[in-house]
Short mmCIF file of C-alpha atoms and ligand atoms in Angstrom, two decimals:
data_model
loop_
_atom_site.label_atom_id
_atom_site.label_comp_id
_atom_site.label_asym_id
_atom_site.label_seq_id
_atom_site.Cartn_x
_atom_site.Cartn_y
_atom_site.Cartn_z
CA MET A 255 -9.63 15.66 -18.02
CA LYS A 256 -7.45 15.43 -21.12
CA ASN A 257 -8.10 12.57 -23.52
CA LEU A 258 -5.67 9.92 -22.28
CA ALA A 259 -5.49 8.17 -25.64
CA SER A 260 -4.57 11.36 -27.44
CA SER A 261 -2.19 12.63 -24.76
CA LEU A 262 -0.33 9.31 -24.61
CA GLY A 263 -0.76 8.19 -28.20
CA ASN A 264 -3.86 6.30 -29.25
CA LYS A 265 -2.23 2.86 -29.23
CA ASN A 266 -2.56 2.35 -25.49
CA LYS A 267 -3.68 -1.02 -24.35
CA PHE A 268 -4.04 -1.62 -20.62
CA LEU A 269 -4.18 -4.97 -18.86
CA ILE A 270 -5.80 -4.61 -15.46
CA LEU A 271 -4.78 -7.61 -13.38
CA GLY A 272 -7.35 -8.19 -10.65
CA CYS A 273 -10.54 -6.47 -11.59
CA GLY A 274 -12.06 -6.00 -8.16
CA PHE A 275 -13.28 -2.71 -6.68
CA SER A 276 -10.37 -0.45 -7.73
CA GLY A 277 -9.46 -2.32 -10.91
CA SER A 278 -12.96 -2.19 -12.35
CA PHE A 279 -13.28 1.54 -11.59
CA PHE A 280 -9.97 2.17 -13.32
CA ALA A 281 -10.89 0.06 -16.36
CA LYS A 282 -14.25 1.79 -16.77
CA THR A 283 -12.66 5.23 -16.58
CA ILE A 284 -9.81 4.70 -19.03
CA ARG A 285 -12.15 3.09 -21.55
CA LYS A 286 -14.20 6.29 -21.44
CA LEU A 287 -10.96 8.14 -22.25
CA GLY A 288 -10.45 6.10 -25.40
CA CYS A 289 -8.01 3.40 -24.26
CA ILE A 290 -8.37 -0.36 -24.62
CA ALA A 291 -8.58 -2.06 -21.22
CA LEU A 292 -8.74 -5.81 -20.71
CA THR A 293 -9.34 -7.09 -17.19
CA SER A 294 -8.49 -10.34 -15.43
CA SER A 295 -10.79 -12.45 -13.34
CA ARG A 296 -10.42 -15.77 -11.54
CA SER A 297 -13.76 -17.01 -12.80
CA GLU A 298 -15.37 -17.32 -16.21
CA ASN A 299 -17.74 -14.50 -17.08
CA LYS A 300 -19.50 -13.08 -20.11
CA ASP A 301 -17.55 -9.81 -20.30
CA PRO A 302 -15.77 -9.81 -23.70
CA ASN A 303 -13.03 -7.59 -22.22
CA SER A 304 -12.28 -10.05 -19.44
CA PHE A 305 -9.74 -12.89 -19.47
CA LEU A 306 -8.86 -15.61 -16.99
CA PHE A 307 -5.92 -15.33 -14.61
CA ASN A 308 -5.64 -17.30 -11.39
CA SER A 309 -2.20 -17.81 -9.89
CA GLU A 310 -3.68 -20.26 -7.36
CA ASN A 311 -4.35 -22.94 -9.95
CA GLY A 312 -1.84 -21.93 -12.61
CA ILE A 313 -4.33 -20.40 -15.06
CA VAL A 314 -2.39 -17.80 -17.03
CA PRO A 315 -3.73 -15.54 -19.78
CA ASN A 316 -3.63 -16.72 -23.35
CA ALA A 317 -0.54 -15.34 -25.20
CA LYS A 318 -2.63 -13.22 -27.56
CA ILE A 319 -4.02 -11.19 -24.64
CA PHE A 320 -0.57 -9.58 -24.39
CA ASN A 321 -0.40 -8.45 -28.02
CA GLY A 322 0.09 -4.69 -28.18
CA VAL A 323 -0.05 -4.16 -24.40
CA THR A 324 1.58 -0.88 -23.34
CA HIS A 325 0.40 -0.51 -19.73
CA ILE A 326 -0.24 -2.93 -16.86
CA LEU A 327 -2.00 -2.21 -13.56
CA SER A 328 -1.83 -4.88 -10.87
CA CYS A 329 -4.53 -4.70 -8.19
CA ILE A 330 -3.85 -8.20 -6.80
CA PRO A 331 -2.71 -8.62 -3.18
CA PRO A 332 0.03 -11.05 -2.10
CA ASP A 333 -1.06 -14.70 -2.06
CA LYS A 334 -1.33 -16.69 1.17
CA ASN A 335 2.37 -17.55 1.05
CA GLY A 336 3.26 -13.88 0.70
CA ASN A 337 4.27 -14.09 -2.96
CA ASP A 338 3.11 -11.70 -5.62
CA PRO A 339 0.62 -13.59 -7.84
CA VAL A 340 1.51 -11.58 -10.95
CA LEU A 341 5.29 -11.78 -10.66
CA GLY A 342 5.11 -15.44 -9.63
CA SER A 343 3.23 -16.38 -12.80
CA LEU A 344 3.95 -13.71 -15.39
CA LYS A 345 7.26 -11.95 -14.65
CA ASN A 346 9.12 -13.33 -17.67
CA LYS A 347 6.17 -12.68 -19.95
CA LEU A 348 5.88 -9.06 -18.75
CA LYS A 349 9.63 -8.54 -19.13
CA SER A 350 9.43 -9.66 -22.74
CA LEU A 351 6.92 -6.91 -23.59
CA PRO A 352 7.80 -3.33 -24.61
CA LEU A 353 5.85 -1.88 -21.67
CA GLU A 354 5.69 1.87 -21.13
CA TRP A 355 4.42 1.66 -17.57
CA VAL A 356 3.42 -0.78 -14.83
CA GLY A 357 1.34 0.29 -11.83
CA TYR A 358 1.11 -1.72 -8.62
CA LEU A 359 -1.52 -1.04 -5.94
CA SER A 360 0.04 -1.53 -2.51
CA THR A 361 -1.03 -0.47 0.98
CA THR A 362 -0.01 2.10 3.57
CA GLY A 363 0.09 -0.85 6.00
CA VAL A 364 3.80 -1.06 5.14
CA TYR A 365 4.38 2.05 7.31
CA GLY A 366 3.21 0.21 10.44
CA ASN A 367 2.16 2.10 13.57
CA SER A 368 3.33 5.73 13.73
CA LYS A 369 1.19 6.36 16.85
CA GLY A 370 -0.86 8.97 15.02
CA ASP A 371 2.06 10.79 13.35
CA TRP A 372 2.16 11.58 9.66
CA VAL A 373 3.95 9.09 7.42
CA SER A 374 5.33 9.82 3.98
CA GLU A 375 7.18 8.03 1.20
CA ALA A 376 10.43 9.34 2.70
CA ASP A 377 9.86 7.28 5.88
CA LYS A 378 11.41 3.87 6.16
CA PRO A 379 8.59 1.29 6.18
CA LYS A 380 8.17 -0.44 9.54
CA PRO A 381 5.53 -3.09 8.90
CA LEU A 382 3.88 -4.43 12.03
CA GLN A 383 1.49 -7.06 10.69
CA ASN A 384 2.56 -10.22 8.96
CA ARG A 385 0.51 -9.25 5.89
CA SER A 386 2.34 -5.92 5.71
CA HIS A 387 5.74 -7.66 5.76
CA LYS A 388 4.49 -9.75 2.84
CA ARG A 389 3.32 -6.63 1.04
CA LEU A 390 6.66 -4.89 1.50
CA ASN A 391 8.40 -7.96 0.07
CA CYS A 392 6.10 -7.82 -2.95
CA GLU A 393 6.88 -4.11 -3.42
CA LYS A 394 10.60 -4.96 -3.34
CA GLU A 395 10.09 -7.74 -5.85
CA TRP A 396 8.29 -5.35 -8.20
CA ILE A 397 11.08 -2.79 -7.88
CA GLU A 398 13.76 -5.42 -8.47
CA SER A 399 11.89 -6.85 -11.48
CA GLY A 400 13.39 -4.19 -13.73
CA LEU A 401 9.92 -3.38 -15.07
CA PRO A 402 9.00 0.35 -15.34
CA VAL A 403 6.94 0.08 -12.17
CA GLN A 404 5.25 2.75 -10.08
CA ILE A 405 3.90 1.73 -6.68
CA PHE A 406 0.82 3.35 -5.16
CA ARG A 407 0.39 3.00 -1.40
CA LEU A 408 -3.27 3.16 -0.47
CA PRO A 409 -5.11 3.53 2.85
CA GLY A 410 -8.72 2.32 3.32
CA ILE A 411 -10.47 2.37 -0.05
CA TYR A 412 -14.12 3.37 -0.23
CA GLY A 413 -16.56 4.45 -2.91
CA PRO A 414 -20.08 3.87 -4.18
CA GLY A 415 -21.08 0.31 -3.29
CA ARG A 416 -18.30 -0.13 -0.70
CA SER A 417 -18.50 2.26 2.22
CA THR A 418 -19.84 2.69 5.75
CA PHE A 419 -23.34 2.95 4.25
CA GLU A 420 -23.21 -0.70 3.16
CA ALA A 421 -22.02 -1.69 6.64
CA ILE A 422 -24.96 0.18 8.19
CA ARG A 423 -27.49 -1.19 5.71
CA THR A 424 -26.35 -4.78 6.15
CA ASN A 425 -26.18 -4.44 9.92
CA LYS A 426 -22.45 -5.16 9.97
CA ILE A 427 -21.49 -1.84 11.51
CA ARG A 428 -19.50 -1.84 14.76
CA VAL A 429 -19.53 1.55 16.41
CA ILE A 430 -16.23 1.45 18.26
CA SER A 431 -14.28 4.31 19.73
CA LYS A 432 -10.61 4.39 20.63
CA LYS A 433 -9.06 7.53 22.00
CA ASN A 434 -6.80 9.47 19.60
CA GLN A 435 -7.13 6.76 16.94
CA VAL A 436 -7.30 7.92 13.33
CA PHE A 437 -7.46 6.23 9.93
CA SER A 438 -6.62 7.53 6.48
CA ARG A 439 -8.87 6.87 3.50
CA ILE A 440 -9.13 7.30 -0.23
CA HIS A 441 -12.13 7.41 -2.56
CA VAL A 442 -11.78 4.92 -5.42
CA ALA A 443 -12.28 7.70 -8.01
CA ASP A 444 -9.19 9.49 -6.68
CA ILE A 445 -7.05 6.35 -7.07
CA THR A 446 -8.02 6.18 -10.73
CA ASN A 447 -7.81 9.89 -11.42
CA ALA A 448 -4.48 10.35 -9.65
CA ILE A 449 -2.95 7.52 -11.72
CA ILE A 450 -4.38 8.95 -14.93
CA TYR A 451 -3.09 12.41 -13.98
CA LEU A 452 0.42 10.99 -13.47
CA LEU A 453 0.27 9.14 -16.80
CA GLN A 454 -0.96 12.17 -18.68
CA ASN A 455 1.82 14.31 -17.24
CA LYS A 456 4.53 11.65 -17.29
CA ASN A 457 6.83 13.65 -19.51
CA SER A 458 6.71 16.86 -17.48
CA LEU A 459 6.68 15.47 -13.93
CA LYS A 460 9.67 13.97 -12.13
CA PHE A 461 9.18 10.20 -11.87
CA HIS A 462 8.61 8.89 -8.33
CA GLN A 463 8.57 5.15 -7.90
CA ILE A 464 6.48 5.14 -4.71
CA ILE A 465 3.52 7.45 -4.19
CA ASN A 466 0.87 7.59 -1.45
CA ILE A 467 -2.67 8.25 -2.64
CA ALA A 468 -4.65 9.39 0.40
CA ASP A 469 -7.13 12.17 1.11
CA ASP A 470 -6.39 15.32 3.11
CA GLU A 471 -8.11 14.46 6.38
CA PRO A 472 -7.32 11.34 8.37
CA CYS A 473 -9.91 11.10 11.13
CA SER A 474 -11.54 8.78 13.63
CA GLN A 475 -13.88 6.00 12.56
CA ILE A 476 -16.59 7.42 14.80
CA GLU A 477 -16.66 10.73 12.91
CA VAL A 478 -17.20 8.86 9.65
CA ILE A 479 -19.91 6.62 11.06
CA GLN A 480 -21.70 9.55 12.70
CA TYR A 481 -21.64 11.44 9.41
CA CYS A 482 -23.23 8.49 7.58
CA TYR A 483 -25.96 8.10 10.19
CA ASN A 484 -26.68 11.83 9.89
CA LEU A 485 -27.00 11.60 6.10
CA LEU A 486 -29.32 8.60 6.48
CA GLY A 487 -31.37 10.49 9.08
CA LEU A 488 -30.85 7.67 11.59
CA GLN A 489 -29.67 7.58 15.19
CA MET A 490 -26.14 6.21 15.62
CA PRO A 491 -25.94 3.41 18.25
CA LYS A 492 -23.97 4.22 21.38
CA PRO A 493 -20.25 3.66 20.74
CA ILE A 494 -18.49 0.76 22.45
CA LEU A 495 -14.99 1.38 23.79
CA PHE A 496 -12.35 -0.52 21.86
CA GLU A 497 -11.11 -2.14 25.07
CA ASP A 498 -14.59 -3.59 25.66
CA ALA A 499 -15.17 -4.66 22.04
CA LYS A 500 -11.71 -6.11 21.47
CA GLU A 501 -12.42 -9.70 22.52
CA GLU A 502 -15.31 -10.02 20.08
CA LEU A 503 -13.41 -8.69 17.08
CA SER A 504 -11.84 -11.01 14.53
CA SER A 505 -8.05 -11.02 14.58
CA ILE A 506 -7.97 -9.11 11.28
CA ALA A 507 -10.35 -6.44 12.65
CA GLN A 508 -8.26 -6.18 15.83
CA SER A 509 -5.11 -5.75 13.77
CA PHE A 510 -6.52 -2.65 12.04
CA TRP A 511 -6.98 -0.98 15.42
CA MET A 512 -3.36 -1.71 16.38
CA GLU A 513 -2.08 0.81 13.83
CA ASN A 514 -2.60 4.54 14.11
CA ARG A 515 -1.19 6.76 11.38
CA ARG A 516 -1.86 9.78 9.23
CA VAL A 517 -0.83 9.21 5.63
CA SER A 518 0.64 12.24 3.90
CA ASN A 519 -0.38 13.07 0.32
CA GLU A 520 2.09 15.94 0.05
CA LEU A 521 4.15 14.29 -2.68
CA LEU A 522 1.10 13.61 -4.87
CA CYS A 523 -0.89 16.76 -4.18
CA GLU A 524 1.76 19.42 -3.56
CA THR A 525 4.95 18.30 -5.30
CA LEU A 526 3.21 16.65 -8.25
CA GLY A 527 0.15 18.91 -8.32
CA TYR A 528 -2.72 16.39 -8.30
CA LYS A 529 -6.06 17.92 -7.19
CA LEU A 530 -8.18 15.51 -5.19
CA ILE A 531 -11.81 15.09 -6.26
CA TYR A 532 -12.78 14.06 -2.72
CA LYS A 533 -10.55 15.91 -0.25
CA ASN A 534 -12.15 14.37 2.81
CA TYR A 535 -14.64 11.73 3.94
CA LYS A 536 -17.52 14.20 3.95
CA VAL A 537 -17.45 15.01 0.23
CA GLY A 538 -16.52 11.41 -0.59
CA LEU A 539 -19.33 9.90 1.42
CA ARG A 540 -21.84 12.36 0.05
CA ASN A 541 -20.91 10.99 -3.38
CA CYS A 542 -21.44 7.42 -2.10
CA PHE A 543 -24.76 8.38 -0.52
CA LEU A 544 -26.01 9.80 -3.81
CA ASN A 545 -24.71 6.89 -5.91
CA SER A 546 -25.44 3.74 -3.96
N1 LIG B 117 -9.66 -2.56 0.20
C1 LIG B 117 -8.88 -1.68 0.82
O1 LIG B 117 -9.33 -0.88 1.66
C2 LIG B 117 -7.41 -1.63 0.47
C3 LIG B 117 -6.61 -0.68 1.12
C4 LIG B 117 -5.29 -0.57 0.75
C5 LIG B 117 -4.76 -1.38 -0.24
N2 LIG B 117 -5.55 -2.33 -0.83
C6 LIG B 117 -4.94 -3.17 -1.87
O2 LIG B 117 -5.15 -2.52 -3.12
C7 LIG B 117 -5.39 -3.50 -4.14
C8 LIG B 117 -6.77 -3.27 -4.74
O3 LIG B 117 -7.73 -3.31 -3.69
P1 LIG B 117 -9.28 -3.63 -3.99
O4 LIG B 117 -9.96 -3.51 -2.67
O5 LIG B 117 -9.74 -2.84 -5.15
O6 LIG B 117 -9.16 -5.17 -4.38
P2 LIG B 117 -10.29 -6.28 -4.53
O7 LIG B 117 -11.62 -5.66 -4.82
O8 LIG B 117 -10.19 -7.20 -3.36
O9 LIG B 117 -9.79 -7.05 -5.85
C9 LIG B 117 -8.66 -7.88 -5.83
C10 LIG B 117 -8.59 -8.57 -7.18
O10 LIG B 117 -7.47 -9.49 -7.15
C11 LIG B 117 -7.88 -10.70 -7.79
N3 LIG B 117 -7.06 -11.78 -7.24
C12 LIG B 117 -6.85 -12.06 -5.93
N4 LIG B 117 -6.00 -13.09 -5.80
C13 LIG B 117 -5.67 -13.48 -7.06
C14 LIG B 117 -4.83 -14.49 -7.58
N5 LIG B 117 -4.16 -15.32 -6.77
N6 LIG B 117 -4.72 -14.62 -8.94
C15 LIG B 117 -5.41 -13.78 -9.76
N7 LIG B 117 -6.23 -12.81 -9.32
C16 LIG B 117 -6.35 -12.66 -7.98
C17 LIG B 117 -9.37 -10.83 -7.49
O11 LIG B 117 -9.92 -11.65 -8.50
P3 LIG B 117 -11.50 -11.96 -8.61
O12 LIG B 117 -12.09 -10.76 -9.25
O13 LIG B 117 -11.60 -13.15 -9.46
O14 LIG B 117 -11.97 -12.18 -7.19
C18 LIG B 117 -9.83 -9.38 -7.55
O15 LIG B 117 -10.19 -9.03 -8.86
C19 LIG B 117 -5.23 -4.87 -3.46
O16 LIG B 117 -3.91 -5.30 -3.57
C20 LIG B 117 -5.55 -4.54 -2.01
O17 LIG B 117 -4.98 -5.47 -1.11
C21 LIG B 117 -6.87 -2.46 -0.50
#
């Protein structure tokens, strides 16, 4: 990978708002490429690169955090009222900065239920769940903010430390089967690398405001679980039919099974030329197996 600092100018300073699973992976990677990356957290910690931001109790970053910032990545979901925590607290501040780029991590939930068909950025979003309506509103608010924003729609995120292996190890796995049901996924390293690829090639690639980042092979949950059990050398429990398991599932878990779609990565991988590190769950999970 090209040196991001040298390919974009070595004065890049990133603020990563919401340093959870994806945000921390991104921060770690761009630091290795020579950029400055400060990350937000809702709680005090000893990391010298971390600052406090919590929209829930009005804690906003100190003004000097924003000095010299060129890039922002928001990894924070809508708050319980459906508002975007970053825009709600920091829109005017961000608009006052000479930002080169703002990234927003969204979800493919905005596409709703395509009954197993492929969905792409060209499709009109048809959110089904309340949380997906909220997310679509946040996307709109980002677009209307006038900031140089690029929105990344993500399916289920997994990676070392957060995958089916953890669910198996902690006994939280539910082996459920539902006929013809598929899910799309993305390895956390591909979220980071795809964004870096787009930034490095910003001047030569046509700008797209909304981009899906998903792997090549949507598939059933059972295939993924079976693959993990095989790697662990363990016997997978007998699957329970969704219809039989439904009553015991939390409403959020049930809601995931109500949507069936295949998320297309054609724009990212064909039109824009990004090469996935982990094309499918098998190579991605092998990486998790070896690193967790
Ligand atoms: N997980 C998935 O499978 C998935 C799939 C598609 C899309 N997404 C979306 O993609 C984004 C990144 O996902 P992720 O799984 O990497 O996220 P994550 O690990 O859950 O991290 C979310 C971050 O947001 C921060 N945060 C939440 N509410 C906040 C608030 N009101 N004020 C300030 N900070 C707040 C959290 O702060 P603390 O660190 O202090 O907790 C955390 O750092 C999220 O928007 C997520 O909804 C996730």
